Amino acid sequence: MTFQELCLNQLIINAIEEKKYISPTQVQEKAIPAVLNRNDLLGCAHTGSGKTAAFAIPILQLLSEKPAISKKHNMIRSLVLVPTRELAIQIGESFEAYGKYLDIQVGVVYGGITPKRHIKVLKKEPDILIATPGRLLDLINKGYADLSKVEVFVLDEADQMLNFRALDDVNKIISQLPKVRQNMLFSATMPKEVMKIANSILNKPVKIDDNIESIKSADIKQQVYLVNEPDKTSLLLRLLEDKSYESVLVFTRTKKKADKVCKTLNIQNIRSKAIHGDKNQSQRLKALELFKNKEIRILVATDVAARGIDIQNISHVINMDIPNVPETFIHRIGRTGRAGISGTAISFCSNEEKELLKTIEKLQGKSIEIIEMP
Ligand code: AMP
């Protein structure tokens, strides 16, 4: 299928061509027509599936087809709620890129920086607002944001909102939206709490479940080392002697372990940074930037910090431990092998973690190759 076949505005197609996308991804193929037909959408899709374009492109098209009736002060026509600042910035950039030839204004607001900057953003009257819940609620309460004219609402990475304890804020924001509107909810996993929100906001949604399917079809080589817990760091160091481990995302279960691994790597002159919930925004952004620009070779992350982050060309994902929730594993390995590029996911599994590994294999419907210890 081509983007032309999705009946998109030529101005949007021109922008997509500049991004060098050749054809729509599975999620885009299903989501774009559904959204253009004004359906609600429930997407079980991971970052890397092209889900941002899957909602951003049809939103841009719908808004450009039906210009705003009146340019009321601070009138937001589409609201995208996301769990993290990094994701907000990234999604804002995607909207800007796909909509670069349209007369649609995009604004982004998120916590961690002075609200003054965001008041300025809202004064520019964006048609589309991408926001993290806490900061947006703050701006609504101070009278800077008016959601009464929102036509399309997107809740992205909904499962991460649960981890960020932002659920209360999300519900308060939803209560400010007009009753008649189009809704989309995207989540990599669908725990009970997310399904509850989905059921309360979505009206007969078109359902797309690309999560596991796309991992199956993505070009990701999966391998596992059976290794004792205390030997994991030396195994990591041994593997990193191989220079083909060019750009490596290492996952640890805890923040403390992320810092410890990072410290050990740096002592060994392997340039690395850690990102997790205890790092402030500028530290996290800086680490991501260094990693994206290949100034550091290793990024050590906890699940919450890494989720939803769009980094291309990660050659290897290394799981220093096996996560308790199998979907988290799928999410982790989905950081590599993205947008058609091949990647390798390596997991370190201790005796105690063997049962967890079995559950993961069951979810994927295949076993993971065991590699001899070097
Ligand atoms: P997302 O899942 O939205 O985070 O997108 C993951 C990455 O895939 C982003 O870097 C996008 O620029 C890229 N992407 C999205 N759609 C396509 C497409 N149709 N073809 C190639 N790359 C794409």
Short mmCIF file of C-alpha atoms and ligand atoms in Angstrom, two decimals:
data_model
loop_
_atom_site.label_atom_id
_atom_site.label_comp_id
_atom_site.label_asym_id
_atom_site.label_seq_id
_atom_site.Cartn_x
_atom_site.Cartn_y
_atom_site.Cartn_z
CA MET A 1 0.00 0.00 0.00
CA THR A 2 1.13 3.59 -0.65
CA PHE A 3 0.36 6.81 1.22
CA GLN A 4 -1.46 8.02 -1.94
CA GLU A 5 -3.89 5.11 -1.61
CA LEU A 6 -4.80 6.37 1.86
CA CYS A 7 -6.38 9.43 0.18
CA LEU A 8 -4.16 11.95 1.91
CA ASN A 9 -3.87 15.62 1.15
CA GLN A 10 -1.02 16.19 -1.35
CA LEU A 11 0.59 18.73 1.03
CA ILE A 12 0.83 16.02 3.69
CA ILE A 13 2.15 13.50 1.15
CA ASN A 14 4.86 15.99 0.14
CA ALA A 15 5.93 16.30 3.77
CA ILE A 16 5.92 12.51 4.23
CA GLU A 17 8.05 12.12 1.11
CA GLU A 18 10.58 14.50 2.62
CA LYS A 19 10.76 12.19 5.63
CA LYS A 20 11.63 9.45 3.08
CA TYR A 21 8.85 7.12 4.23
CA ILE A 22 8.17 4.73 1.37
CA SER A 23 4.99 3.05 2.53
CA PRO A 24 2.73 3.16 5.58
CA THR A 25 3.47 0.79 8.47
CA GLN A 26 0.87 -1.83 9.49
CA VAL A 27 -0.50 0.44 12.20
CA GLN A 28 -0.70 3.41 9.82
CA GLU A 29 -2.44 1.33 7.15
CA LYS A 30 -5.19 0.44 9.60
CA ALA A 31 -5.37 3.60 11.68
CA ILE A 32 -5.29 6.36 9.06
CA PRO A 33 -8.50 5.34 7.17
CA ALA A 34 -10.29 4.61 10.46
CA VAL A 35 -9.47 8.05 11.88
CA LEU A 36 -10.30 9.82 8.62
CA ASN A 37 -13.69 8.09 8.80
CA ARG A 38 -14.14 9.71 12.22
CA ASN A 39 -13.93 6.46 14.15
CA ASP A 40 -12.57 6.19 17.67
CA LEU A 41 -9.44 4.07 17.90
CA LEU A 42 -7.95 1.66 20.42
CA GLY A 43 -4.35 0.95 19.47
CA CYS A 44 -2.24 -1.63 21.20
CA ALA A 45 0.98 -0.49 19.58
CA HIS A 46 4.56 0.00 20.70
CA THR A 47 6.86 2.88 19.90
CA GLY A 48 8.59 1.98 16.67
CA SER A 49 5.38 0.84 15.01
CA GLY A 50 4.88 4.27 13.49
CA LYS A 51 1.96 5.01 15.79
CA THR A 52 2.71 8.73 16.06
CA ALA A 53 2.23 9.24 12.33
CA ALA A 54 -0.79 6.90 12.53
CA PHE A 55 -2.64 9.49 14.59
CA ALA A 56 -0.81 12.70 13.64
CA ILE A 57 -1.33 12.43 9.88
CA PRO A 58 -5.12 11.92 9.94
CA ILE A 59 -5.55 14.57 12.66
CA LEU A 60 -3.68 17.08 10.49
CA GLN A 61 -5.80 16.11 7.51
CA LEU A 62 -9.10 16.36 9.41
CA LEU A 63 -8.25 19.74 10.90
CA SER A 64 -7.02 21.16 7.60
CA GLU A 65 -10.14 19.95 5.77
CA LYS A 66 -12.39 21.70 8.24
CA PRO A 67 -10.80 25.00 9.26
CA ALA A 68 -11.68 26.42 12.68
CA ILE A 69 -15.04 28.16 12.76
CA SER A 70 -13.74 31.04 14.79
CA LYS A 71 -10.21 31.78 15.94
CA LYS A 72 -11.20 32.08 19.56
CA HIS A 73 -8.39 32.85 21.98
CA ASN A 74 -6.56 29.69 23.06
CA MET A 75 -8.84 27.41 21.06
CA ILE A 76 -7.33 23.96 20.99
CA ARG A 77 -8.87 21.65 18.39
CA SER A 78 -6.86 18.55 19.10
CA LEU A 79 -5.27 17.48 22.36
CA VAL A 80 -2.62 14.77 22.66
CA LEU A 81 -1.81 13.69 26.22
CA VAL A 82 1.49 11.89 26.76
CA PRO A 83 3.26 10.62 29.89
CA THR A 84 6.70 12.21 29.49
CA ARG A 85 8.33 15.44 28.41
CA GLU A 86 10.60 13.62 25.97
CA LEU A 87 7.65 12.03 24.22
CA ALA A 88 5.80 15.36 24.14
CA ILE A 89 8.73 17.05 22.40
CA GLN A 90 9.15 14.16 19.99
CA ILE A 91 5.45 14.05 19.04
CA GLY A 92 5.42 17.83 18.63
CA GLU A 93 8.29 17.50 16.15
CA SER A 94 6.39 14.81 14.23
CA PHE A 95 3.26 16.99 13.93
CA GLU A 96 5.44 19.89 12.75
CA ALA A 97 7.14 17.69 10.17
CA TYR A 98 3.99 16.10 8.68
CA GLY A 99 2.10 19.38 8.80
CA LYS A 100 4.89 21.66 7.58
CA TYR A 101 2.95 22.71 4.45
CA LEU A 102 -0.37 23.20 6.27
CA ASP A 103 -1.65 26.22 8.13
CA ILE A 104 -1.90 24.37 11.43
CA GLN A 105 -0.18 25.55 14.61
CA VAL A 106 1.31 23.02 17.01
CA GLY A 107 2.13 23.68 20.67
CA VAL A 108 3.89 21.53 23.26
CA VAL A 109 3.71 21.91 27.04
CA TYR A 110 5.34 19.74 29.68
CA GLY A 111 6.56 19.87 33.25
CA GLY A 112 10.05 20.59 34.44
CA ILE A 113 10.55 24.03 32.92
CA THR A 114 9.17 27.41 33.81
CA PRO A 115 5.42 27.74 33.03
CA LYS A 116 6.12 31.18 31.50
CA ARG A 117 7.37 29.53 28.32
CA HIS A 118 4.18 27.50 28.05
CA ILE A 119 1.94 30.49 28.61
CA LYS A 120 3.66 31.96 25.55
CA VAL A 121 3.03 28.72 23.62
CA LEU A 122 -0.68 28.89 24.45
CA LYS A 123 -0.91 32.57 23.57
CA LYS A 124 0.15 31.59 20.05
CA GLU A 125 -3.20 29.75 19.86
CA PRO A 126 -2.12 26.29 18.75
CA ASP A 127 -4.65 24.16 16.88
CA ILE A 128 -2.97 21.05 18.22
CA LEU A 129 -1.60 20.81 21.75
CA ILE A 130 0.68 18.03 22.95
CA ALA A 131 0.91 17.99 26.72
CA THR A 132 1.89 16.08 29.82
CA PRO A 133 -1.08 15.91 32.21
CA GLY A 134 0.30 17.70 35.29
CA ARG A 135 1.50 20.79 33.47
CA LEU A 136 -1.64 21.03 31.34
CA LEU A 137 -3.89 20.82 34.38
CA ASP A 138 -1.89 23.59 35.97
CA LEU A 139 -2.35 25.78 32.91
CA ILE A 140 -6.10 25.00 32.75
CA ASN A 141 -6.51 25.89 36.43
CA LYS A 142 -4.77 29.21 35.85
CA GLY A 143 -7.06 29.93 32.91
CA TYR A 144 -4.46 29.68 30.15
CA ALA A 145 -5.84 26.64 28.35
CA ASP A 146 -9.40 26.10 27.17
CA LEU A 147 -10.34 22.58 26.09
CA SER A 148 -13.99 23.30 25.30
CA LYS A 149 -13.45 23.13 21.54
CA VAL A 150 -11.38 19.98 21.32
CA GLU A 151 -12.54 17.85 18.37
CA VAL A 152 -9.97 15.05 18.54
CA PHE A 153 -8.45 13.70 21.75
CA VAL A 154 -5.50 11.29 21.91
CA LEU A 155 -4.25 9.52 25.01
CA ASP A 156 -0.84 8.12 24.09
CA GLU A 157 1.16 5.53 26.02
CA ALA A 158 -1.77 5.20 28.40
CA ASP A 159 -0.13 2.41 30.40
CA GLN A 160 2.72 4.76 31.23
CA MET A 161 0.26 7.24 32.71
CA LEU A 162 -0.46 4.61 35.36
CA ASN A 163 3.22 4.35 36.26
CA PHE A 164 3.54 8.10 36.38
CA ARG A 165 0.57 8.29 38.74
CA ALA A 166 -0.88 10.82 36.39
CA LEU A 167 -4.21 9.06 36.15
CA ASP A 168 -6.00 11.54 38.40
CA ASP A 169 -4.80 14.44 36.28
CA VAL A 170 -5.81 12.61 33.09
CA ASN A 171 -9.33 12.08 34.41
CA LYS A 172 -9.63 15.74 35.44
CA ILE A 173 -8.51 16.82 31.97
CA ILE A 174 -10.94 14.44 30.26
CA SER A 175 -13.77 15.97 32.29
CA GLN A 176 -12.96 19.36 30.69
CA LEU A 177 -13.37 18.06 27.13
CA PRO A 178 -16.60 18.50 25.18
CA LYS A 179 -18.86 15.42 25.27
CA VAL A 180 -18.96 15.00 21.50
CA ARG A 181 -15.48 14.37 20.17
CA GLN A 182 -13.30 11.78 18.49
CA ASN A 183 -11.00 9.76 20.75
CA MET A 184 -7.93 7.61 20.36
CA LEU A 185 -6.10 5.63 22.98
CA PHE A 186 -2.71 4.05 22.39
CA SER A 187 -0.98 1.77 24.83
CA ALA A 188 1.80 -0.78 24.52
CA THR A 189 0.10 -2.96 27.09
CA MET A 190 -3.53 -3.17 28.11
CA PRO A 191 -3.73 -3.65 31.87
CA LYS A 192 -7.10 -3.49 33.63
CA GLU A 193 -6.75 0.20 34.50
CA VAL A 194 -6.10 1.15 30.87
CA MET A 195 -9.06 -0.90 29.65
CA LYS A 196 -11.20 0.94 32.20
CA ILE A 197 -10.22 4.32 30.73
CA ALA A 198 -10.61 2.92 27.20
CA ASN A 199 -14.14 1.73 27.95
CA SER A 200 -15.07 5.06 29.49
CA ILE A 201 -13.82 7.33 26.71
CA LEU A 202 -14.00 5.32 23.47
CA ASN A 203 -17.13 4.91 21.45
CA LYS A 204 -17.18 1.68 19.37
CA PRO A 205 -13.46 1.98 18.63
CA VAL A 206 -11.66 0.38 15.71
CA LYS A 207 -9.11 -1.91 17.39
CA ILE A 208 -5.53 -2.30 16.26
CA ASP A 209 -3.15 -4.68 17.99
CA ASP A 210 0.24 -4.39 16.47
CA ASN A 211 2.35 -4.99 19.50
CA ILE A 212 3.38 -8.58 19.33
CA GLU A 213 2.84 -8.94 15.59
CA SER A 214 5.32 -6.19 14.79
CA ILE A 215 7.95 -7.64 17.10
CA LYS A 216 7.49 -10.97 15.31
CA SER A 217 7.93 -9.34 11.92
CA ALA A 218 10.67 -6.90 12.98
CA ASP A 219 14.18 -7.97 12.18
CA ILE A 220 15.32 -8.60 15.76
CA LYS A 221 17.71 -11.41 16.60
CA GLN A 222 16.98 -12.60 20.14
CA GLN A 223 19.55 -14.39 22.26
CA VAL A 224 19.88 -15.31 25.91
CA TYR A 225 22.84 -16.05 28.20
CA LEU A 226 22.20 -18.23 31.24
CA VAL A 227 24.37 -16.47 33.81
CA ASN A 228 24.64 -16.18 37.58
CA GLU A 229 23.44 -12.86 38.93
CA PRO A 230 26.89 -11.74 40.24
CA ASP A 231 28.51 -12.44 36.85
CA LYS A 232 26.19 -10.28 34.80
CA THR A 233 28.30 -7.10 34.82
CA SER A 234 31.46 -8.94 33.76
CA LEU A 235 29.47 -10.61 30.97
CA LEU A 236 28.33 -7.17 29.84
CA LEU A 237 31.91 -5.88 29.80
CA ARG A 238 33.03 -8.95 27.87
CA LEU A 239 30.33 -8.49 25.21
CA LEU A 240 31.15 -4.80 24.84
CA GLU A 241 34.71 -5.68 23.82
CA ASP A 242 33.08 -6.45 20.47
CA LYS A 243 33.01 -3.19 18.51
CA SER A 244 29.95 -4.28 16.53
CA TYR A 245 28.03 -3.35 19.70
CA GLU A 246 27.93 0.15 18.33
CA SER A 247 24.98 1.75 20.04
CA VAL A 248 23.67 -0.21 22.98
CA LEU A 249 20.64 0.31 25.18
CA VAL A 250 21.08 -1.56 28.47
CA PHE A 251 18.06 -2.18 30.68
CA THR A 252 18.17 -2.70 34.41
CA ARG A 253 15.27 -3.32 36.77
CA THR A 254 16.25 -0.65 39.30
CA LYS A 255 17.59 2.91 39.26
CA LYS A 256 20.36 1.92 41.64
CA LYS A 257 21.54 -0.84 39.35
CA ALA A 258 21.40 1.51 36.32
CA ASP A 259 23.75 3.93 38.11
CA LYS A 260 26.03 1.11 39.24
CA VAL A 261 26.34 -0.40 35.76
CA CYS A 262 26.93 3.03 34.25
CA LYS A 263 29.68 3.78 36.77
CA THR A 264 31.42 0.45 36.08
CA LEU A 265 31.30 1.06 32.33
CA ASN A 266 32.77 4.54 32.65
CA ILE A 267 35.57 3.23 34.87
CA GLN A 268 36.36 0.84 32.03
CA ASN A 269 36.43 3.80 29.61
CA ILE A 270 33.20 2.74 27.94
CA ARG A 271 31.32 6.00 27.56
CA SER A 272 27.85 5.68 29.02
CA LYS A 273 25.05 7.56 30.75
CA ALA A 274 22.11 6.42 32.82
CA ILE A 275 18.51 7.60 32.54
CA HIS A 276 15.89 6.90 35.18
CA GLY A 277 13.25 8.60 37.30
CA ASP A 278 15.76 10.22 39.68
CA LYS A 279 17.48 12.15 36.88
CA ASN A 280 16.11 15.59 36.18
CA GLN A 281 14.81 16.63 32.80
CA SER A 282 17.96 18.29 31.53
CA GLN A 283 20.08 15.28 32.56
CA ARG A 284 17.72 12.92 30.73
CA LEU A 285 17.57 15.06 27.59
CA LYS A 286 21.34 15.48 27.60
CA ALA A 287 21.90 11.72 27.92
CA LEU A 288 19.47 11.02 25.09
CA GLU A 289 21.09 13.61 22.88
CA LEU A 290 24.59 12.22 23.51
CA PHE A 291 23.33 8.74 22.73
CA LYS A 292 21.48 9.80 19.58
CA ASN A 293 24.58 11.64 18.35
CA LYS A 294 26.75 8.60 19.15
CA GLU A 295 28.89 10.59 21.57
CA ILE A 296 28.24 7.86 24.11
CA ARG A 297 28.06 4.22 23.14
CA ILE A 298 25.89 2.94 25.97
CA LEU A 299 22.66 4.22 27.49
CA VAL A 300 21.65 2.44 30.68
CA ALA A 301 17.95 2.82 31.40
CA THR A 302 15.12 1.66 33.57
CA ASP A 303 11.87 0.74 31.83
CA VAL A 304 9.94 3.82 32.81
CA ALA A 305 12.63 6.21 31.57
CA ALA A 306 13.22 4.47 28.26
CA ARG A 307 9.67 3.76 27.29
CA GLY A 308 8.35 5.70 24.36
CA ILE A 309 11.69 7.20 23.48
CA ASP A 310 12.39 7.24 19.78
CA ILE A 311 16.03 6.49 19.13
CA GLN A 312 16.96 5.11 15.74
CA ASN A 313 19.83 2.78 14.92
CA ILE A 314 20.22 1.03 18.25
CA SER A 315 22.36 -1.97 17.33
CA HIS A 316 21.77 -3.93 20.54
CA VAL A 317 19.37 -4.03 23.44
CA ILE A 318 20.78 -5.80 26.48
CA ASN A 319 18.49 -6.90 29.29
CA MET A 320 20.59 -7.16 32.43
CA ASP A 321 17.61 -8.88 33.98
CA ILE A 322 14.38 -10.49 32.81
CA PRO A 323 11.41 -8.20 33.50
CA ASN A 324 8.51 -9.55 35.58
CA VAL A 325 5.93 -8.45 33.03
CA PRO A 326 6.42 -10.18 29.65
CA GLU A 327 5.03 -7.17 27.74
CA THR A 328 7.84 -5.06 29.22
CA PHE A 329 10.29 -7.42 27.56
CA ILE A 330 8.52 -6.93 24.20
CA HIS A 331 8.69 -3.20 24.76
CA ARG A 332 12.39 -3.27 25.60
CA ILE A 333 13.47 -5.32 22.59
CA GLY A 334 11.29 -3.15 20.35
CA ARG A 335 13.85 -0.35 20.87
CA THR A 336 16.07 -2.10 18.34
CA GLY A 337 15.15 -3.44 14.89
CA ARG A 338 13.13 -0.31 14.21
CA ALA A 339 11.67 1.00 10.98
CA GLY A 340 13.04 -1.94 8.99
CA ILE A 341 16.60 -1.89 10.39
CA SER A 342 17.89 -5.13 11.93
CA GLY A 343 18.94 -5.36 15.57
CA THR A 344 19.92 -7.78 18.31
CA ALA A 345 18.32 -8.22 21.71
CA ILE A 346 20.39 -10.04 24.31
CA SER A 347 19.08 -11.09 27.68
CA PHE A 348 20.93 -12.19 30.79
CA CYS A 349 18.91 -14.81 32.61
CA SER A 350 19.80 -16.11 36.06
CA ASN A 351 18.48 -19.36 37.49
CA GLU A 352 15.79 -17.48 39.39
CA GLU A 353 14.61 -15.78 36.20
CA LYS A 354 14.13 -18.91 34.08
CA GLU A 355 10.38 -19.06 34.75
CA LEU A 356 10.00 -15.43 33.64
CA LEU A 357 11.85 -16.25 30.44
CA LYS A 358 9.44 -19.12 29.74
CA THR A 359 6.44 -16.76 30.03
CA ILE A 360 8.12 -14.40 27.55
CA GLU A 361 8.76 -17.22 25.10
CA LYS A 362 5.13 -18.29 25.43
CA LEU A 363 3.91 -14.76 24.71
CA GLN A 364 6.07 -14.56 21.61
CA GLY A 365 5.18 -18.09 20.52
CA LYS A 366 8.84 -19.01 20.06
CA SER A 367 11.87 -19.95 22.10
CA ILE A 368 14.91 -17.70 22.39
CA GLU A 369 18.29 -19.01 21.31
CA ILE A 370 20.62 -19.82 24.25
CA ILE A 371 24.23 -18.73 23.69
CA GLU A 372 27.26 -20.34 25.34
CA MET A 373 29.02 -18.09 27.84
CA PRO A 374 32.13 -16.51 26.31
P1 AMP B 1 6.80 5.85 16.35
O1 AMP B 1 6.36 4.42 16.52
O2 AMP B 1 5.69 6.75 16.04
O3 AMP B 1 7.63 6.31 17.51
O4 AMP B 1 7.78 5.90 15.06
C1 AMP B 1 9.00 5.26 15.06
C2 AMP B 1 9.91 5.76 13.97
O5 AMP B 1 9.48 5.30 12.69
C3 AMP B 1 9.99 7.28 13.87
O6 AMP B 1 11.34 7.66 13.79
C4 AMP B 1 9.30 7.62 12.56
O7 AMP B 1 9.91 8.73 11.94
C5 AMP B 1 9.49 6.37 11.74
N1 AMP B 1 8.36 6.11 10.81
C6 AMP B 1 7.06 6.33 11.02
N2 AMP B 1 6.33 5.95 9.96
C7 AMP B 1 7.19 5.47 9.05
C8 AMP B 1 7.03 4.92 7.74
N3 AMP B 1 5.85 4.79 7.18
N4 AMP B 1 8.15 4.54 7.09
C9 AMP B 1 9.38 4.67 7.66
N5 AMP B 1 9.60 5.18 8.89
C10 AMP B 1 8.52 5.56 9.59
#
